[in-house]
XYZ file of C-alpha atoms in Angstrom:
563
model
C 72.816 123.583 118.711
C 72.509 127.355 117.899
C 73.870 126.330 114.456
C 71.502 123.502 113.976
C 68.371 125.837 114.974
C 69.848 128.427 112.339
C 70.074 125.655 109.686
C 66.383 124.603 110.365
C 65.030 128.144 110.292
C 67.123 128.890 106.733
C 65.500 126.002 105.416
C 61.890 126.840 106.828
C 62.201 130.305 104.865
C 63.294 128.562 101.555
C 66.640 130.155 101.907
C 69.796 128.260 100.699
C 71.712 127.345 103.737
C 74.898 128.097 101.525
C 73.941 131.708 100.780
C 76.828 133.693 102.247
C 79.141 131.134 103.087
C 82.285 129.959 101.435
C 81.013 126.978 99.278
C 81.779 125.281 96.320
C 79.283 126.573 93.485
C 76.069 124.365 93.064
C 73.656 123.871 90.505
C 71.119 126.512 90.756
C 73.311 129.109 92.288
C 74.130 132.504 90.608
C 77.576 131.311 90.269
C 76.707 128.141 88.369
C 78.320 128.166 84.833
C 75.918 128.909 81.913
C 75.335 126.369 79.198
C 77.795 128.309 77.093
C 80.506 128.006 79.359
C 80.216 124.328 79.754
C 79.886 124.119 75.812
C 83.158 126.066 75.430
C 84.841 123.752 78.123
C 83.344 120.716 76.287
C 85.144 121.727 73.291
C 88.469 122.390 74.870
C 88.524 118.513 75.589
C 87.683 117.427 72.536
C 83.862 116.852 73.491
C 84.607 114.233 76.421
C 82.104 116.220 78.831
C 79.317 113.738 79.702
C 76.212 115.091 81.333
C 74.905 113.015 83.900
C 71.798 110.872 83.350
C 70.865 108.495 86.347
C 70.645 104.954 85.552
C 67.336 104.867 87.177
C 65.551 107.288 84.888
C 64.011 104.453 82.582
C 62.155 103.318 85.727
C 60.588 106.694 86.554
C 57.608 108.771 84.829
C 57.995 111.913 86.795
C 60.871 114.491 87.612
C 63.508 116.256 85.297
C 65.303 113.024 84.289
C 62.518 110.470 84.032
C 62.359 108.321 80.769
C 60.272 105.581 81.652
C 60.786 102.393 79.798
C 59.156 99.089 81.047
C 61.496 96.933 79.257
C 64.541 98.874 79.793
C 63.614 99.024 83.602
C 63.034 95.711 84.445
C 66.245 94.646 82.716
C 68.159 97.308 84.775
C 66.485 95.994 87.885
C 67.683 92.651 86.767
C 71.376 93.540 86.372
C 71.391 95.967 89.362
C 73.540 93.707 91.494
C 76.396 93.162 88.990
C 79.179 95.500 89.288
C 79.424 95.974 85.596
C 75.946 97.938 85.661
C 77.671 100.462 87.514
C 81.296 100.670 86.594
C 80.503 100.927 82.924
C 78.973 104.303 83.898
C 80.609 107.646 85.055
C 78.250 108.199 88.065
C 76.373 105.428 89.554
C 77.638 104.446 93.074
C 77.555 100.604 93.866
C 77.030 101.586 97.528
C 73.396 102.545 96.838
C 73.271 104.908 100.093
C 75.368 107.218 98.252
C 72.565 107.893 95.379
C 70.138 108.748 98.451
C 67.246 107.345 96.795
C 67.370 109.946 94.187
C 66.512 108.080 91.148
C 65.930 104.623 92.640
C 64.670 101.915 90.152
C 63.239 100.154 92.809
C 60.953 102.890 94.325
C 57.535 103.478 92.579
C 57.839 104.799 88.850
C 55.725 107.985 90.060
C 58.570 108.797 92.507
C 60.488 111.532 90.881
C 63.849 111.030 89.261
C 65.979 113.602 90.502
C 69.877 113.931 90.275
C 70.526 115.884 93.649
C 73.202 113.380 95.010
C 74.932 112.876 92.031
C 77.735 115.093 90.073
C 76.098 116.814 87.065
C 78.876 116.307 84.671
C 81.973 113.744 84.026
C 84.999 114.087 81.991
C 85.851 110.833 80.147
C 89.522 111.420 80.761
C 91.671 110.036 77.791
C 95.118 112.050 78.466
C 97.122 114.694 80.710
C 95.625 117.417 79.179
C 91.869 116.180 79.817
C 92.842 116.382 83.703
C 94.720 119.846 83.469
C 91.986 121.598 81.869
C 89.260 119.985 84.039
C 91.028 121.171 87.106
C 91.626 124.564 85.771
C 87.918 124.881 84.890
C 86.722 123.255 88.385
C 88.981 126.174 89.888
C 87.742 128.747 87.705
C 84.277 128.238 88.627
C 84.862 126.985 92.094
C 82.899 123.559 91.535
C 83.394 120.353 93.443
C 85.632 118.173 91.788
C 85.984 114.387 92.349
C 87.897 111.514 90.946
C 86.092 108.387 89.915
C 87.149 105.045 88.281
C 84.561 102.178 88.859
C 82.399 103.189 91.757
C 83.666 100.446 93.947
C 83.263 102.562 97.202
C 81.881 102.077 100.356
C 82.339 105.428 101.828
C 80.887 107.863 98.832
C 84.626 109.312 98.027
C 83.912 109.141 94.395
C 80.439 110.591 94.565
C 80.204 114.290 94.339
C 76.728 115.715 94.470
C 76.114 118.679 92.279
C 79.746 118.630 90.937
C 82.284 117.295 88.288
C 83.759 114.031 88.121
C 87.189 112.879 86.650
C 86.388 109.680 85.033
C 89.571 107.480 85.056
C 87.809 104.425 83.825
C 89.121 104.304 80.230
C 92.584 104.730 80.757
C 93.321 101.076 80.270
C 96.929 100.912 79.191
C 99.480 98.429 80.521
C 103.062 98.071 79.726
C 105.624 95.361 81.152
C 108.952 96.162 82.077
C 112.185 95.625 83.887
C 112.097 98.099 86.595
C 115.379 99.619 87.998
C 115.771 101.985 90.813
C 117.629 102.440 93.981
C 115.116 100.460 95.795
C 113.982 97.565 93.440
C 115.259 95.862 90.140
C 112.849 93.471 88.761
C 109.697 92.768 86.733
C 107.044 95.265 87.054
C 103.691 96.529 85.282
C 102.697 99.922 84.358
C 99.070 100.121 84.908
C 96.668 103.109 83.435
C 94.202 104.517 85.866
C 91.207 102.549 84.743
C 92.837 98.977 84.989
C 90.690 96.708 87.155
C 91.795 93.507 88.769
C 90.751 90.969 85.924
C 92.827 93.398 83.539
C 95.809 93.648 85.386
C 95.914 89.972 86.481
C 95.449 89.001 82.760
C 98.225 91.373 81.757
C 100.646 89.818 84.219
C 99.626 86.249 83.300
C 100.406 86.965 79.703
C 104.140 87.461 81.014
C 103.629 84.446 83.330
C 103.659 86.809 86.175
C 101.314 87.744 89.054
C 100.500 90.912 90.615
C 98.320 91.747 93.892
C 94.703 92.645 93.312
C 91.599 92.633 95.254
C 89.216 89.503 96.086
C 86.711 91.279 93.939
C 88.270 91.167 90.394
C 86.118 94.313 89.052
C 87.852 96.476 91.727
C 90.418 99.256 90.003
C 93.867 98.430 90.805
C 95.405 101.913 90.672
C 92.972 104.367 92.546
C 91.652 104.051 96.007
C 92.448 100.303 96.308
C 96.128 100.852 96.218
C 96.306 104.243 97.348
C 94.504 103.354 100.582
C 96.639 99.993 101.198
C 94.746 97.482 99.359
C 94.643 93.582 100.507
C 94.220 90.557 98.230
C 94.917 86.846 97.884
C 98.803 87.202 97.614
C 98.697 89.794 100.496
C 100.441 87.267 102.880
C 103.036 86.483 100.287
C 103.840 90.133 99.227
C 102.372 92.538 101.387
C 99.424 95.229 100.577
C 98.682 96.849 97.250
C 100.409 100.065 98.392
C 103.612 98.169 99.362
C 103.763 97.030 95.572
C 103.925 100.668 93.964
C 107.292 101.883 92.584
C 106.035 105.046 91.221
C 102.890 106.978 90.541
C 102.320 109.406 87.688
C 99.902 112.208 88.612
C 98.533 115.520 87.958
C 98.608 117.731 90.942
C 96.091 120.411 91.878
C 98.404 123.121 90.302
C 98.074 121.275 86.956
C 101.936 120.041 87.180
C 102.344 116.448 85.536
C 104.840 114.691 87.955
C 106.265 111.497 88.593
C 106.243 110.566 92.562
C 108.726 107.877 93.412
C 111.233 107.180 96.450
C 113.729 109.518 94.757
C 111.508 111.944 93.136
C 108.604 113.920 95.126
C 109.215 111.445 97.905
C 106.544 113.085 100.285
C 103.918 112.768 97.670
C 104.946 109.222 97.053
C 104.820 108.451 100.633
C 101.308 109.680 100.811
C 99.824 108.240 97.899
C 101.193 104.717 99.110
C 98.724 103.987 101.530
C 97.463 107.592 102.678
C 94.117 107.476 101.036
C 92.928 108.001 97.424
C 91.199 111.013 96.025
C 92.858 113.886 98.015
C 96.495 114.467 97.139
C 96.659 114.484 93.105
C 94.870 112.660 90.283
C 96.862 109.364 89.566
C 97.081 108.667 85.640
C 99.467 105.626 86.131
C 101.123 103.181 88.725
C 104.218 100.850 88.182
C 103.775 98.013 90.466
C 105.831 94.991 91.543
C 105.359 91.765 89.288
C 106.174 88.265 90.524
C 106.824 84.918 89.015
C 104.151 82.813 89.039
C 103.796 79.962 91.747
C 101.848 76.690 92.428
C 98.824 77.284 94.943
C 96.777 75.225 97.120
C 93.509 76.191 97.915
C 90.359 75.172 99.442
C 86.623 76.263 100.192
C 84.321 75.276 102.932
C 80.680 75.622 103.668
C 78.668 74.551 106.989
C 75.504 75.309 108.810
C 74.855 75.590 112.507
C 71.324 75.325 112.188
C 70.985 71.933 113.934
C 73.396 72.281 116.442
C 73.745 74.689 119.637
C 75.458 77.875 118.815
C 78.004 77.279 121.264
C 78.881 74.375 118.959
C 78.713 76.426 115.954
C 81.046 79.003 117.313
C 83.252 76.796 118.773
C 84.100 75.176 115.021
C 84.551 78.630 113.991
C 86.934 79.257 116.595
C 88.972 76.479 115.885
C 89.213 77.326 112.114
C 90.492 80.658 112.799
C 93.052 79.668 115.292
C 94.242 76.389 113.490
C 95.026 78.272 110.126
C 97.243 80.852 111.827
C 100.343 78.872 110.878
C 99.927 78.657 107.274
C 98.709 82.417 107.285
C 102.052 83.274 108.369
C 103.625 80.849 106.097
C 101.908 83.086 103.055
C 98.368 81.985 102.884
C 95.061 84.062 102.824
C 91.499 83.257 104.036
C 88.440 84.976 103.113
C 85.653 83.772 105.364
C 82.037 85.207 106.416
C 79.310 84.231 108.916
C 75.760 84.902 107.866
C 73.254 83.828 110.426
C 73.917 80.281 111.200
C 76.077 79.516 107.962
C 79.745 79.770 107.890
C 81.857 80.063 104.293
C 85.355 79.893 103.467
C 85.532 81.306 100.166
C 88.357 80.299 99.895
C 91.715 79.604 101.523
C 94.761 80.295 99.082
C 98.095 79.364 99.966
C 100.511 80.253 97.061
C 103.635 78.078 97.297
C 101.715 75.884 99.658
C 101.071 71.994 99.453
C 97.596 70.630 99.713
C 98.959 68.023 102.287
C 99.723 70.729 104.851
C 96.672 72.516 103.967
C 94.196 69.454 104.612
C 96.427 69.105 107.867
C 95.501 72.519 109.076
C 91.902 72.167 108.276
C 91.604 68.505 109.516
C 90.384 69.202 113.085
C 87.783 71.594 111.736
C 86.596 69.003 109.687
C 86.714 66.249 112.493
C 84.606 68.391 114.679
C 81.796 68.579 111.854
C 81.955 64.777 111.475
C 81.710 64.047 115.177
C 78.320 66.540 115.012
C 77.137 64.763 112.033
C 77.122 68.263 110.439
C 76.527 68.411 106.647
C 79.198 70.526 104.804
C 80.546 71.008 101.546
C 84.564 71.078 101.185
C 86.785 71.187 98.335
C 90.507 71.023 98.349
C 92.861 71.292 95.114
C 96.410 71.849 94.025
C 96.812 74.229 90.913
C 99.826 74.642 88.901
C 99.548 78.545 88.970
C 97.909 81.235 91.114
C 96.140 82.431 87.938
C 94.456 78.789 87.634
C 93.580 79.016 91.276
C 92.229 82.350 91.077
C 89.945 81.912 87.802
C 88.706 78.325 89.596
C 88.207 79.074 93.314
C 87.454 82.723 93.684
C 83.765 83.409 93.354
C 82.297 86.324 91.415
C 81.643 89.352 93.545
C 78.550 91.273 93.138
C 77.848 94.804 94.430
C 77.856 95.270 98.358
C 74.459 96.950 99.238
C 74.982 96.631 103.231
C 75.994 99.254 105.483
C 79.311 98.344 106.472
C 81.965 98.915 109.355
C 85.373 97.350 110.064
C 88.190 96.914 112.194
C 91.893 95.628 111.879
C 92.029 93.040 114.684
C 95.670 92.602 116.028
C 97.521 89.408 116.173
C 97.808 89.578 120.046
C 93.880 89.609 120.306
C 93.626 86.341 118.319
C 96.740 84.923 120.205
C 95.857 85.879 123.678
C 91.918 87.151 123.922
C 90.701 84.441 121.581
C 87.544 84.007 123.502
C 86.566 87.621 123.913
C 86.935 87.878 119.828
C 84.828 84.998 119.434
C 82.172 86.111 121.695
C 81.999 89.344 120.386
C 81.728 88.348 116.616
C 79.005 86.079 117.942
C 77.209 88.959 119.781
C 77.269 90.979 116.466
C 76.110 88.025 114.507
C 73.156 87.581 116.481
C 72.007 91.127 116.173
C 71.579 90.025 112.568
C 74.693 91.375 111.184
C 77.137 89.855 108.359
C 80.457 89.168 109.921
C 83.275 88.531 107.292
C 87.018 88.271 107.641
C 90.182 88.124 105.714
C 92.881 86.328 107.752
C 96.366 87.244 106.465
C 99.732 88.485 107.542
C 101.023 91.405 105.493
C 104.276 91.754 107.074
C 106.026 88.413 106.948
C 108.931 90.545 104.975
C 110.490 93.592 105.076
C 107.833 96.459 105.212
C 108.421 99.926 102.905
C 108.367 103.086 104.258
C 104.852 104.214 103.188
C 101.821 105.848 104.751
C 99.979 102.575 105.364
C 97.929 102.628 108.754
C 100.591 101.261 111.028
C 97.377 99.197 112.517
C 97.903 96.975 109.223
C 101.309 95.779 110.210
C 99.960 93.975 113.524
C 96.615 92.652 111.821
C 95.767 89.283 111.995
C 92.215 89.646 110.705
C 90.495 92.332 108.743
C 86.976 92.296 109.962
C 84.009 93.969 108.129
C 80.491 94.112 109.377
C 77.539 94.419 107.116
C 73.762 95.333 107.892
C 71.074 94.894 105.388
C 70.048 97.510 102.945
C 66.450 98.093 101.771
C 65.965 99.851 98.746
C 62.355 100.920 99.467
C 62.788 102.472 102.941
C 65.203 105.092 103.645
C 64.502 104.913 107.348
C 65.232 101.397 107.636
C 68.784 101.813 106.211
C 69.486 105.048 108.332
C 68.662 102.947 111.407
C 70.829 100.086 110.256
C 73.524 102.591 109.688
C 73.172 103.831 113.121
C 73.312 100.532 114.383
C 76.774 99.949 112.695
C 78.387 103.245 114.046
C 76.835 103.287 117.605
C 76.820 99.354 118.685
C 78.634 97.292 116.214
C 81.891 98.671 115.349
C 82.365 99.998 119.028
C 82.234 96.383 120.092
C 85.080 95.557 118.155
C 86.854 98.619 118.829
C 86.534 97.634 122.688
C 88.722 94.558 122.348
C 91.181 96.269 119.976
C 91.703 99.803 121.410
C 95.067 100.486 120.008
C 94.181 99.146 116.515
C 92.520 100.839 113.666
C 90.285 100.169 110.470
C 90.843 99.800 106.584
C 90.131 102.805 105.372
C 88.342 101.357 102.088
C 86.208 99.052 104.092
C 84.790 100.860 106.896
C 81.980 102.923 108.351
C 81.812 106.364 106.525
C 80.437 107.895 109.734
C 83.266 106.423 111.962
C 83.625 109.181 114.564
C 87.506 109.240 115.134
C 88.552 108.167 111.488
C 91.466 110.220 111.540
C 93.060 108.202 114.097
C 91.388 105.038 112.886
C 92.130 105.137 109.300
C 95.536 106.616 109.360
C 96.998 106.131 112.745
C 100.055 108.377 113.683
C 100.534 109.098 110.061
C 97.535 111.554 109.994
C 99.604 114.634 110.850
C 102.296 114.025 108.340
C 99.779 113.265 105.661
C 97.924 116.469 106.409
C 101.012 118.599 105.961
C 101.589 116.644 102.454
C 97.948 117.677 101.674
C 98.292 121.191 102.512
C 101.517 121.266 100.327
C 100.348 119.767 97.301
C 96.534 120.869 97.485
C 96.357 124.080 99.648
C 93.062 125.035 98.341
C 91.253 121.706 98.662
C 90.455 121.221 95.144
C 90.282 117.472 95.718
C 87.913 116.410 98.636
C 86.473 113.024 99.755
C 84.723 111.797 102.588
C 87.188 110.756 105.333
C 90.090 111.638 103.142
C 92.807 113.372 104.724
C 92.083 117.141 104.940
C 88.572 116.749 104.662
C 87.331 118.031 107.989
C 88.167 121.637 106.588
C 84.910 121.114 104.530
C 81.129 119.860 105.428
C 78.746 118.318 102.936
C 75.245 120.141 103.922
C 72.083 118.291 103.445
C 71.256 120.002 100.390
C 74.432 118.934 98.820
C 76.514 121.965 98.953
C 80.273 121.534 100.109
C 81.036 124.536 102.531
C 84.064 125.670 104.340
C 83.524 124.023 107.936
C 85.167 127.366 109.663
C 81.809 129.353 108.264
C 79.269 126.686 109.790
């Protein structure tokens, strides 16, 4: 409380809260590099430095970055929900919370367009040398450094107020190879750090192979997705994305260009494989397992509970979740959501499965719908390949604006406390939150030794909650975020005390994030962080070691010991 009072006093006096503290250099500070120093740095990297101009600048008439254009603004607002609008930039986060309404196209045009919440510069990385020189420049000038690919990021890990970003998005090389090591021999793909799901899948498809990617096909494969665990529609067949990685090509905080594999830098390999992105090293590429194409059975289902009592609606949802368990254990993945009084399955995918057995596992749910004369939409189909199935059945995903939180629901809860699970999901839904789930089993086969949160190995459902986002009222968003942290996620935690959360799809204000996101691995991960990045060159919210620093309200990143 004493520190809070001091902070308030400093703000009142117009004095920078970071004065005299051990903080990263921030625009406006005396230590900030001059224009000439930035220009000289740009020359060393072949002119690949990009000065940030917020996307929303075309919608504002005031502020340092205003560049109002009525037609361009209307086009931006129309396209705002599409991932490409953001991933084609080096700065715009898809989770609008982390732009902090600094240059929001939805606010009145007279609202000042500022850049406070975003990084000031980014380097469009093309090669290892770009990364090495950027790391050195950031350390020489004590500048906050962040790693960014697409901006698919619910926890703000790739957004660095006042910082410098390594933009990995244009590292698009792919290579198919027959990989041989002491632990694996077989087909593999080497993917550049900028490869997205649709690109990685296409590269595999060209070889009549498949690889694990995210449900949203524009998510980057190599970055935080795989480094944080990563699930997808093949996960019950092959495991998590972190389980697929055979080696990582990285640049460390001291500029070394290394390969991390089970037999080369094994500690770093272990940490990168599930221990979270953006904190141990800069990943240039990853080599992942590829698998033979497989015929696939799939179905989708949508129904409304608007015309039946809530008890009936939720009893059907209960039946669905329980009855699909045997085919989940046989390799299927089900992606489902409850939004108000509507349930949607989009879709269930069973690589190697057959339509008749899939139909049988959904028959009791369909029968309950028919007995109540409920209207529903249902489609089931056999595909000759997983690729064909994914292209036909996987809906295009737009950006997620919601405040989110999540929990990995253990198999024991599903098997033995089903009523508690369903009543909890119903309670959350009736408070206005979206409830989404991915039913899966990522431990059907042998599990590799990596840093994946141990809670994943017993998970039956990855549950993600969402509360609404308001583009014009920050206070409403603060309240929705508070509801997530203080009420909704704790309801899930109460019925899964010994579990955890998926660190890529979770509440960024999770109070016990070290244990929730990393489990018993945290101490070992912290030791590896200290070994490879003792000076905290890489920092990201809720990443391992991030508690050593605190992000202040004005954007400064300062040593926690000084606060």
